[in-house]
CSV table of C-alpha atoms in Angstrom, one decimal:
chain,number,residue,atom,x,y,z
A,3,UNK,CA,64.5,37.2,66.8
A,4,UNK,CA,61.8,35.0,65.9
A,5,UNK,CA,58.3,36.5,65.3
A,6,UNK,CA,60.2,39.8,65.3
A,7,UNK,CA,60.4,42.1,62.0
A,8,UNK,CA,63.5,42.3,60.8
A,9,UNK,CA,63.1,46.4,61.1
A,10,UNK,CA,61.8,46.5,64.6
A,11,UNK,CA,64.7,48.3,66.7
A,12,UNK,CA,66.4,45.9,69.2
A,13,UNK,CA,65.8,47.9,72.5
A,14,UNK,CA,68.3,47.7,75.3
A,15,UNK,CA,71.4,49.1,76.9
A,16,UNK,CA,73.6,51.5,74.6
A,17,UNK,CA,76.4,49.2,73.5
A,18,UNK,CA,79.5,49.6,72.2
A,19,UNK,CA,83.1,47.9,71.3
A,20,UNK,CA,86.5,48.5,72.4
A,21,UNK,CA,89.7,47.3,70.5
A,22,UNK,CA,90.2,44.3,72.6
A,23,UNK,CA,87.1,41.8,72.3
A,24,UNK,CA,85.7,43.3,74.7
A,25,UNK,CA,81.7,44.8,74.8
A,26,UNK,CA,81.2,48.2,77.3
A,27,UNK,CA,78.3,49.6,78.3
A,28,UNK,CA,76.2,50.9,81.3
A,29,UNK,CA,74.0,48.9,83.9
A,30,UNK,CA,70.6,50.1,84.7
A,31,UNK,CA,72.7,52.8,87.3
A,32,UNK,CA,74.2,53.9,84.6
A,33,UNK,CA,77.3,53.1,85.8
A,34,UNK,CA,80.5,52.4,83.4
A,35,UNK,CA,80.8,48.8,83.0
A,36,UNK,CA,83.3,46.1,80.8
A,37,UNK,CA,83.0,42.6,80.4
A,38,UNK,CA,84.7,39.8,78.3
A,39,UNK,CA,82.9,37.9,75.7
A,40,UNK,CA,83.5,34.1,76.1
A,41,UNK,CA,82.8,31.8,73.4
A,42,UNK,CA,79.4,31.4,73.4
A,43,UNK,CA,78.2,35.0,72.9
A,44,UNK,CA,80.1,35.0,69.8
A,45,UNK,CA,78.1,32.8,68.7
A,46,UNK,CA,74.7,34.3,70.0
A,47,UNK,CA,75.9,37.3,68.1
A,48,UNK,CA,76.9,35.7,65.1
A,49,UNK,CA,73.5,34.0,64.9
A,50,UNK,CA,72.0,37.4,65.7
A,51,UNK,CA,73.6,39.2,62.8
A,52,UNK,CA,72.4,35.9,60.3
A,53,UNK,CA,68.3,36.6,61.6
A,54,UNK,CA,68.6,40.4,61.2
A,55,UNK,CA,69.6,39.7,57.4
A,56,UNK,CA,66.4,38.2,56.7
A,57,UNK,CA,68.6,34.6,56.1
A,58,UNK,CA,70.4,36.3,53.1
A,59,UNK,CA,73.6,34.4,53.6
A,60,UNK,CA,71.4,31.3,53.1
A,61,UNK,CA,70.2,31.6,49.8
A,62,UNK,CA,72.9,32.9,48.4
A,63,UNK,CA,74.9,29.9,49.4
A,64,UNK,CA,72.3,27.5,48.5
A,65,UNK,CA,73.3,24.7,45.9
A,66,UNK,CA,71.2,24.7,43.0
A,67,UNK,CA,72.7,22.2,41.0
A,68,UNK,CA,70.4,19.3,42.8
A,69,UNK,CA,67.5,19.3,39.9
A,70,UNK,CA,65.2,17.4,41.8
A,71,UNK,CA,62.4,17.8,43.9
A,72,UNK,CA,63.9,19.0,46.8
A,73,UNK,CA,60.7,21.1,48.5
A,74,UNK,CA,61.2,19.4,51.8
A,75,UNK,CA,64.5,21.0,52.2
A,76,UNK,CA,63.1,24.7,51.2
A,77,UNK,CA,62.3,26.8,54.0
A,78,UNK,CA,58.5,27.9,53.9
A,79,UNK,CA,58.8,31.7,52.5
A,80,UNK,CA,55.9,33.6,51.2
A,81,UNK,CA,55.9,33.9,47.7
A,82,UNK,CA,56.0,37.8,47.9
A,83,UNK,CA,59.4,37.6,49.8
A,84,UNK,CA,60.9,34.6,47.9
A,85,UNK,CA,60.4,36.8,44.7
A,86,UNK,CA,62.7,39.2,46.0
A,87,UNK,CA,65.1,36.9,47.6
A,88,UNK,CA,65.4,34.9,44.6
A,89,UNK,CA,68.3,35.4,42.6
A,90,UNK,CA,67.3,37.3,38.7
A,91,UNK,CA,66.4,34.6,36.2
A,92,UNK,CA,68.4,37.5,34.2
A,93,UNK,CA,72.0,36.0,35.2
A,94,UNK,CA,70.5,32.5,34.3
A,95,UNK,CA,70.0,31.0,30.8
A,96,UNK,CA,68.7,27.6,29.8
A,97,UNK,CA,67.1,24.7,32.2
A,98,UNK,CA,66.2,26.1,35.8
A,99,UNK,CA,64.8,22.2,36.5
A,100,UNK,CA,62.9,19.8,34.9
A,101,UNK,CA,59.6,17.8,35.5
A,102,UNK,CA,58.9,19.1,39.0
A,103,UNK,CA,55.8,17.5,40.2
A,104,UNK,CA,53.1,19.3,42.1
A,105,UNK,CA,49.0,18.9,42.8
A,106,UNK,CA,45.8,20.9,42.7
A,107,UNK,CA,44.1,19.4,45.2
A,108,UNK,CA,40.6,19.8,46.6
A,109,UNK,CA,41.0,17.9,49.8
A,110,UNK,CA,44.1,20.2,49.9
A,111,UNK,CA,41.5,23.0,49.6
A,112,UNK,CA,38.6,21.6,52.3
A,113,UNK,CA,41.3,21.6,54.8
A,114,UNK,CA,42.0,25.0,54.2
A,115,UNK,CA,38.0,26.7,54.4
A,116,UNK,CA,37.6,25.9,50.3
A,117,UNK,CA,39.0,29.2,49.1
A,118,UNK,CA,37.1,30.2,45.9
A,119,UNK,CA,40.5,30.3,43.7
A,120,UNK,CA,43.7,28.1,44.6
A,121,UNK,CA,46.9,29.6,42.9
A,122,UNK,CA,49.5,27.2,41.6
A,123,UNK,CA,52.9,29.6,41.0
A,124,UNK,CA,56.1,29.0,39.2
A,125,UNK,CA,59.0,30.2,40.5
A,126,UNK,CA,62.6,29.2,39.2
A,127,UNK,CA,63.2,27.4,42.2
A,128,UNK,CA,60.1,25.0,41.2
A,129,UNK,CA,55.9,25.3,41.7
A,130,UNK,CA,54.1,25.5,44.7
A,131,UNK,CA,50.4,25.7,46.1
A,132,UNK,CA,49.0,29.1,47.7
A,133,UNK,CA,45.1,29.8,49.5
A,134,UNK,CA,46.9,33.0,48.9
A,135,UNK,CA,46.6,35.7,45.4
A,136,UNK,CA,50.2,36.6,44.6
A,137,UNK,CA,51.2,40.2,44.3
A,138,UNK,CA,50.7,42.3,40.7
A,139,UNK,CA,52.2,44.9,39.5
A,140,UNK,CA,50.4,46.1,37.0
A,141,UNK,CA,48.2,43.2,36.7
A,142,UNK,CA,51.1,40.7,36.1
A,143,UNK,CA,52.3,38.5,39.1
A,144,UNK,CA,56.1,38.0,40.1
A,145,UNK,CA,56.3,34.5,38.6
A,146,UNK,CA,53.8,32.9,36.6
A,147,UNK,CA,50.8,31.7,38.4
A,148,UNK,CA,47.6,29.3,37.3
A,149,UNK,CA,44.7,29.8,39.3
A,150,UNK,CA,42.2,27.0,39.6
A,151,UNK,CA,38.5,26.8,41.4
A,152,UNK,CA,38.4,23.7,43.5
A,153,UNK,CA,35.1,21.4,43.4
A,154,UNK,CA,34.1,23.0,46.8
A,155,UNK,CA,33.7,26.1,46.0
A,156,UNK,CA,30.5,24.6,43.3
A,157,UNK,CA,32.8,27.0,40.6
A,158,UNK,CA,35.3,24.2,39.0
A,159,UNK,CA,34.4,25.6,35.3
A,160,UNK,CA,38.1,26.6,34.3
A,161,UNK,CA,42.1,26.9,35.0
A,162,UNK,CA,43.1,30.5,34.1
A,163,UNK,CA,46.5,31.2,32.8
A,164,UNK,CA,48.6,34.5,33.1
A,165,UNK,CA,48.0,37.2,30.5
A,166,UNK,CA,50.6,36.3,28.7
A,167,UNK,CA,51.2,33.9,25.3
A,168,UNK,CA,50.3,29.9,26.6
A,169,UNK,CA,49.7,27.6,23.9
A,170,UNK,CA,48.3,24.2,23.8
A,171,UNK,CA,51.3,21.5,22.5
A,172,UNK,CA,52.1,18.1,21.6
A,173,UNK,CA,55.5,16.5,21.6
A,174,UNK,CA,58.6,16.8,23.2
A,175,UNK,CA,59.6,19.8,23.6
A,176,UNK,CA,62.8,22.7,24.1
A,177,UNK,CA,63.1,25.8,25.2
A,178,UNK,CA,63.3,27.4,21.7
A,179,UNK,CA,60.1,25.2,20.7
A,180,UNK,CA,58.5,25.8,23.7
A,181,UNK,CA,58.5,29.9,23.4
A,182,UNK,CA,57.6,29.5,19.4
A,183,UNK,CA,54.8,28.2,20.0
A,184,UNK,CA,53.5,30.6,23.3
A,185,UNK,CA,54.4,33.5,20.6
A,186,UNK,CA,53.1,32.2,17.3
A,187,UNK,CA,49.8,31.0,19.3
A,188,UNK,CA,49.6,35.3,19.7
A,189,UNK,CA,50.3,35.8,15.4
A,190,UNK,CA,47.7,33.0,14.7
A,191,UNK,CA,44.7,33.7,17.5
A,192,UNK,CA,45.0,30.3,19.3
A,193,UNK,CA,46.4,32.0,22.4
A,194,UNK,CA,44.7,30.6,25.6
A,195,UNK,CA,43.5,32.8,28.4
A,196,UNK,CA,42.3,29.7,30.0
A,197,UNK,CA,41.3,25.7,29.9
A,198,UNK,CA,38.3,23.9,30.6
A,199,UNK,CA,38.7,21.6,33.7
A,200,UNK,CA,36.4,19.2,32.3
A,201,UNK,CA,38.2,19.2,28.7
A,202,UNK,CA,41.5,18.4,30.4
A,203,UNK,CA,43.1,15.1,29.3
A,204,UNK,CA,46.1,13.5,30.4
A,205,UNK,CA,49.1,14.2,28.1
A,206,UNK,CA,47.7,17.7,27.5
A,207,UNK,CA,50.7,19.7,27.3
A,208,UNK,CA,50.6,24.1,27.8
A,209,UNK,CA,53.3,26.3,26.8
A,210,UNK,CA,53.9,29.9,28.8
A,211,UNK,CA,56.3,32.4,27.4
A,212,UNK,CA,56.4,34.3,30.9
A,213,UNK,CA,58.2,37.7,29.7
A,214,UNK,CA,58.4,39.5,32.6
A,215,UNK,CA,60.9,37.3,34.3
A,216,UNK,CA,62.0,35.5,30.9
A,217,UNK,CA,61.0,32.4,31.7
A,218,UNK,CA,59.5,30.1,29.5
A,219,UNK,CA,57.4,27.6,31.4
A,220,UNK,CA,56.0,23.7,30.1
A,221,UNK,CA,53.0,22.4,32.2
A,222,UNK,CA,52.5,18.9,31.7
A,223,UNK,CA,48.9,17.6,32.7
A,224,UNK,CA,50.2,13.4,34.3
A,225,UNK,CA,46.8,12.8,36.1
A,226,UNK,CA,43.6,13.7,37.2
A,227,UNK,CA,40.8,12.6,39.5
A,228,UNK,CA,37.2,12.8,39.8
A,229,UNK,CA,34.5,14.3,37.3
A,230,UNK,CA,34.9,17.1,37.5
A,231,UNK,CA,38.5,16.8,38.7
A,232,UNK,CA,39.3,17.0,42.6
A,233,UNK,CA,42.9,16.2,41.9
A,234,UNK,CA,45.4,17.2,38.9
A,235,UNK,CA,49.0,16.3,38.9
A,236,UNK,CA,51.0,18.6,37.0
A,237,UNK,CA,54.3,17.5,35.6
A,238,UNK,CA,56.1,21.8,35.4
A,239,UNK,CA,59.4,22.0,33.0
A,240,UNK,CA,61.3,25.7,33.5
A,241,UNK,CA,63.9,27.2,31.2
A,242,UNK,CA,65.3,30.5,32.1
A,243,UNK,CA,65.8,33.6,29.0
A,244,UNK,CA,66.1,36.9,28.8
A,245,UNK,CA,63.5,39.1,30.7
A,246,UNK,CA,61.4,41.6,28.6
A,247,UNK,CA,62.0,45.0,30.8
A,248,UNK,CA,65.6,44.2,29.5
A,249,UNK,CA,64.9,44.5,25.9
A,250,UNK,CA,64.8,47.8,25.7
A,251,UNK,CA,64.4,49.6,22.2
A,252,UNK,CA,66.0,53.0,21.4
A,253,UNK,CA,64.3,55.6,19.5
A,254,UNK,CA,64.2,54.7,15.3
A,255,UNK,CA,65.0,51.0,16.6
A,256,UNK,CA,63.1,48.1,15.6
A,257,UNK,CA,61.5,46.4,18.3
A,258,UNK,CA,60.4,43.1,15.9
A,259,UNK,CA,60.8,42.9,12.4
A,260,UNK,CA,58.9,40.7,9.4
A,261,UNK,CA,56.8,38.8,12.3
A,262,UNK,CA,53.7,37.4,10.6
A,263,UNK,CA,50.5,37.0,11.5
A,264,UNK,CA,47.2,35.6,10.0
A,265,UNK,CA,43.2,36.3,10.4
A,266,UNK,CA,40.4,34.5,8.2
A,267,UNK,CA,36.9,33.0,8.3
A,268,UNK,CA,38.1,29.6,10.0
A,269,UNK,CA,38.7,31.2,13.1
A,270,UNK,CA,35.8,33.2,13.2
A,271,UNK,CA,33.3,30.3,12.5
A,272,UNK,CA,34.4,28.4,14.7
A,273,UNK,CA,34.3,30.5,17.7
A,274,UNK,CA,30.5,31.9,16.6
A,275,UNK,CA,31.5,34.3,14.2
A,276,UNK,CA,34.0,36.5,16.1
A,277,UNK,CA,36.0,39.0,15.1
A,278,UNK,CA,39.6,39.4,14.9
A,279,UNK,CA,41.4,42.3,17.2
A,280,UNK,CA,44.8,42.4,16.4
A,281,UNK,CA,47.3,44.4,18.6
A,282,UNK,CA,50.8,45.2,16.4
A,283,UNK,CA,52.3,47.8,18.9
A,284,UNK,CA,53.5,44.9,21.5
A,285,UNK,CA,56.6,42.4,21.1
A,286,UNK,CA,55.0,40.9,18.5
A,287,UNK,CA,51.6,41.0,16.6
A,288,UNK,CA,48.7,39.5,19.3
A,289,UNK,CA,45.2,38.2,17.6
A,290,UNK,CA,42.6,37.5,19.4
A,291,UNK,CA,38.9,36.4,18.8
A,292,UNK,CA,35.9,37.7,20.2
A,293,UNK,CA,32.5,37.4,19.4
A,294,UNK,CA,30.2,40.6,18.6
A,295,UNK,CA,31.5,43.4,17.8
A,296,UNK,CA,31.1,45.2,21.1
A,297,UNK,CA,30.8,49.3,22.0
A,298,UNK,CA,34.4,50.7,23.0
A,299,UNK,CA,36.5,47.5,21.9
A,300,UNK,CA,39.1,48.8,19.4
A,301,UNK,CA,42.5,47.1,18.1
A,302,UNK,CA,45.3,48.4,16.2
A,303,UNK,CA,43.8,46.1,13.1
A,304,UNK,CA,40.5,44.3,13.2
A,305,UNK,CA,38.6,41.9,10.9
A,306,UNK,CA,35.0,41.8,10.3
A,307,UNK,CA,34.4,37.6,9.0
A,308,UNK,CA,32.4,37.4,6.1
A,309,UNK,CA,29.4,35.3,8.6
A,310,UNK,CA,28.7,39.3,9.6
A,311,UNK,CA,27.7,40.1,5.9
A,312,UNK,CA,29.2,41.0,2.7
A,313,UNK,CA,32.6,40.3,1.7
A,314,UNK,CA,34.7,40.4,4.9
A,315,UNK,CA,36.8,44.0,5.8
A,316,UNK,CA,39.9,44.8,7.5
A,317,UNK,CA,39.8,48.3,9.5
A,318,UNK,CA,43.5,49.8,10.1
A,319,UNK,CA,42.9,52.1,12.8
A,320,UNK,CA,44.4,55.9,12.7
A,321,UNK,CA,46.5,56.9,12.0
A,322,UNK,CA,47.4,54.9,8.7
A,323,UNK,CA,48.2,55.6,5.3
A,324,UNK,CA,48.9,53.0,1.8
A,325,UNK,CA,52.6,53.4,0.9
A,326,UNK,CA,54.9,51.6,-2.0
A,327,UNK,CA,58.1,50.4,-2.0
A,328,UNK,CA,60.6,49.8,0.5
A,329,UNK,CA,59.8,52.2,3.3
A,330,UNK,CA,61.9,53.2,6.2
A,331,UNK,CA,60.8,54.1,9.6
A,332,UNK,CA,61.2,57.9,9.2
A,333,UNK,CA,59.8,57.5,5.6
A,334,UNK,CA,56.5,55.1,7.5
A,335,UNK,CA,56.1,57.8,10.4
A,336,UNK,CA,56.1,60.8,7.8
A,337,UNK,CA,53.1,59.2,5.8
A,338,UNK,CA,50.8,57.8,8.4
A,339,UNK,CA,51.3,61.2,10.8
A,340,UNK,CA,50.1,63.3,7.3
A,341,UNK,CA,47.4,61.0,6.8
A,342,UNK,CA,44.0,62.6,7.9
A,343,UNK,CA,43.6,60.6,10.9
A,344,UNK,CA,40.8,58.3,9.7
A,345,UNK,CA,40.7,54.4,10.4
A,346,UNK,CA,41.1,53.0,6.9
A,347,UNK,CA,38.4,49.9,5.8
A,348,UNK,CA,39.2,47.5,3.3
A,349,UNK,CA,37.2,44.5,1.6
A,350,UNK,CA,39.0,41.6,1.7
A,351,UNK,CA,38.6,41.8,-2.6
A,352,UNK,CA,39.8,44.6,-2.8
A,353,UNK,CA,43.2,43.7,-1.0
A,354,UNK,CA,46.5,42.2,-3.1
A,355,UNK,CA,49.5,40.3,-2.1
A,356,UNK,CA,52.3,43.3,-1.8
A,357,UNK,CA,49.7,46.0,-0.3
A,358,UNK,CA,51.5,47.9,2.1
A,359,UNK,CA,50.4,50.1,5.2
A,360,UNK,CA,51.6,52.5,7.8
A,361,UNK,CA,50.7,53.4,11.1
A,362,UNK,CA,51.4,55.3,14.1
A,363,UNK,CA,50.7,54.9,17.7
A,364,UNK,CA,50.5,58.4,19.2
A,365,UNK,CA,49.7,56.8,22.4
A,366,UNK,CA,53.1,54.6,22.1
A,367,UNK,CA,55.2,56.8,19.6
A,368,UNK,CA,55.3,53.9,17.4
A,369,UNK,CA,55.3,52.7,13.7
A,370,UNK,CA,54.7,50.1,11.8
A,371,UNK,CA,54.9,48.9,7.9
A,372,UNK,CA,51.7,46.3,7.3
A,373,UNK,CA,52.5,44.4,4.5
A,374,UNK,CA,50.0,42.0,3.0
A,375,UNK,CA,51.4,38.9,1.8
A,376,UNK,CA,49.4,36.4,1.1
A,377,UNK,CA,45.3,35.9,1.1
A,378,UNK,CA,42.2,34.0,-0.2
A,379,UNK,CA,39.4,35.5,-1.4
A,380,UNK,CA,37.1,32.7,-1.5
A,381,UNK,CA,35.5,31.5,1.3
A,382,UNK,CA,36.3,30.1,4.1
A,383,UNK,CA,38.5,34.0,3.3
A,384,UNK,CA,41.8,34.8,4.6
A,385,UNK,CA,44.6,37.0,5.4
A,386,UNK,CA,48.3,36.8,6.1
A,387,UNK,CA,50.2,39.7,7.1
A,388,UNK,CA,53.9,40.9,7.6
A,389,UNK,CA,54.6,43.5,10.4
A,390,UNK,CA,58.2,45.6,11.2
A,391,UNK,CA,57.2,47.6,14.2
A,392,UNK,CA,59.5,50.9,15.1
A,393,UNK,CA,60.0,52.7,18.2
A,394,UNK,CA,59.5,56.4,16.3
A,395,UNK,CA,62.6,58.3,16.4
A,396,UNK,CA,63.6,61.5,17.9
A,397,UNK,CA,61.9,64.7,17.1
A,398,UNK,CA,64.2,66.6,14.6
C-alpha cells in the first residue's frame, strides 16, 4: 500500500469467502477456482486491513503517559492529518506535557530554500517545525501555531502569534494562571499580536489561551543565537480545557458576566496616542490600541485619549441607551432596541461611577449592561468598566 491513497480502489480478481478459511475466486479464464490460505497470507491480509485504516489502530493504542520528548518515536504525519487523527483535547483536562523543547532555526531554514515564514505549531502531542502554512478555517489554524521569518529571508523583524489572547508573563506558572493572564491581557489592552525578534530575551515567558481546541499554551524563550537571532530554543508547556465551540450559550443566557475591563490615557501615550477599540460581544471584553483614528474602523466601545484634544470621550456604538438600576436582559434588550439608533459620545467628565449602559448587537442578537465603575478624571484620565453580555432571547 505504500505511496497509495488510502481511497484508491484495490484492482484485481473479484474475491470472495467461503465458511471454511478458504478465499474463491476466478483466474484470468475465468474459471471457478479455491485455494487455502496458509499462515502467511493471514498475515499479508491482516497487515493489509492496518494500511487501509490510515494506521488508526496505532494511535489509538499509543501510550501517552510517557511525558517526555519522545519525537523520535512519532511517525512523520502532516499536521493537517495528525489534527484529525488526534484524539479531542475535549476528553482531556489538565497537563497534556510539560517543557517540550523545540528550535527555530535558520540553518534549519537554508537547508530547506529559506521559506519566507517558518511555522512552529502546537499540537497536544508536543511542537514541531513546518516550511509548510497550516490549514484555517476561518482564519484560525487546527492547533496553535507561531510563525517566524528566518534571517535568510532579510525579513527577521517579528514572531507572530495566533489571533487569539497571548500575554507576556513572569513567574511560574499554572494552567489557571496561565489562561488569566492570556484573557485579562484582552480586558486591559496588553494583548500581543506579535514580538519583536530583536527584543526577545531569555526568560521571556508568553501565555496563549488557544480556544478553539481549549488549550492553554506556555512558550518559554531558553536561548537564542545570533543578532538578529538565527536560533531560538523554546521551552513549550501544554494544559488541555474545555474548547470554546463547546460552550455554547442558549437564547436569554449569559455568555460572561461582571468581566471588567479598563481604557485610559497611559495606554494611549505610550503607543503614540492611540485609541482604544473595545469589542464586548466576544467571550469576554477585547481592547485593543491603535493609533489614528482610521476611515471604517468601528468597535462596540471606543475611546478618544485626551492627546487627541479636549477632555477625552467614550463612543457606545448603536444601538445603546442609559438605564438605572438593576437591569435584566429582557429589560437591557427592550431599552437599547427603542433607543434611536445613534452611537452615544460621552466626555470622560461627564461620566460617574454607577453609570449604566445598554446595547445590542443586531448583527449577533446580543446584549449587554456597561456599567462604569470606577474612573479618573485628571490626567493621565481613565476608565474601568463592568460588562454582563446576553445572548438575546427568543422572540415572544
Amino acid at each position: 500500500m505504500a505511496g497509495r491513497d488510502i481511497k484508491d480502489p484495490v484492482t484485481g480478481p473479484s474475491i470472495g469467502r467461503d465458511n471454511f478459511g478458504t478465499v474463491a475466486g476466478r483466474d484470468i479464464n475465468n474459471n471457478h477456482r479455491t485455494a487455502k490460505i496458509g499462515p502467511g497470507w493471514w498475515i499479508a491480509i491482516i497487515a493489509l486491513l492496518l494500511a487501509a485504516t490510515g494506521g488508526s489502530v496505532y494511535w489509538a493504542a499509543e501510550d501517552n503517559s510517557d511525558q517526555g520528548d519522545n519525537s523520535s518515536q512519532t511517525p512523520s504525519v502532516p499536521a493537517s492529518r495528525e489534527a484529525v487523527r488526534s484524539p479531542s483535547t475535549a476528553s482531556a483536562s489538565g497537563l497534556l506535557y510539560a517543557d517540550k523543547s523545540v528550535t527555530l532555526s535558520n540553518a534549519w531554514a537554508v537547508k530547506r530554500d529559506c521559506p519566507i515564514d517558518v511555522y512552529l505549531e502546537i499540537t497536544d502531542r508536543g511542537p514541531q517545525i513546518s516550511e509548510w502554512e497550516p490549514a484555517r478555517d476561518g482564519g484560525v489554524a487546527a492547533w496553535p501555531v507561531l510563525e517566524w521569518t528566518p534571517p535568510c529571508s532579510r525579513m527577521n523583524h517579528q514572531i507572530n502569534f495566533d489571533n487569539v489572547p497571548v500575554a507576556k508573563v513572569s513567574g511560574p506558572q499554572t494552567q489557571s494562571s496561565c489562561q488569566a493572564s492570556a484573557q485579562n491581557s484582552l480586558s486591559n489592552g496588553t494583548a500581543l499580536d506579535g514580538y519583536g525578534v530583536r527584543a526577545l530575551a531569555i526568560g521571556d515567558q508568553f501565555c496563549e489561551d488557544f480556544g478553539p481546541r481549549g488549550l492553554v499554551i506556555l512558550m518559554r524563550v531558553v536561548g537564542l543565537t545570533g543578532s538578529p537571532a538565527t536560533e531560538i530554543d523554546w521551552s513549550v508547556t501544554a494544559w488541555a480545557g474545555t474548547p470554546a465551540a463547546e460552550r455554547n450559550t442558549p437564547p436569554g443566557g449569559v455568555v460572561y458576566a461582571g468581566k471588567a475591563f479598563a481604557v485610559g490615557d497611559e495606554i494611549a501615550d505610550a503607543n503614540d496616542c492611540a485609541v482604544a477599540y473595545v469589542s464586548i460581544f466576544g467571550d469576554t471584553p477585547s481592547v485593543k490600541y491603535d493609533r489614528g483614528v482610521g476611515f471604517g474602523k468601528s468597535a462596540d466601545i471606543t475611546y478618544f485619549p485626551t492627546c487627541l484634544g479636549g477632555n477625552g470621550k467614550v463612543r457606545l456604538r448603536q444601538y445603546v441607551a442609559p438605564v438605572n438600576g438593576n437591569v435584566g436582559v429582557s429589560a437591557c434588550e427592550d431599552a437599547a432596541v427603542r433607543a434611536d439608533g445613534s452611537s452615544l459620545d460621552v466626555e470622560v467628565t461627564e461620566l460617574r461611577a454607577g453609570m449604566q449602559y445598554c446595547q445590542y448587537s443586531s448583527d449577533l442578537d446580543s446584549v449587554a449592561l456597561v456599567k462604569v465603575t470606577a474612573l479618573t478624571t485628571s490626567s493621565p484620565a481613565s476608565i474601568e468598566f463592568s460588562v454582563t453580555h446576553w445572548k438575546a432571547p427568543d422572540a415572544q
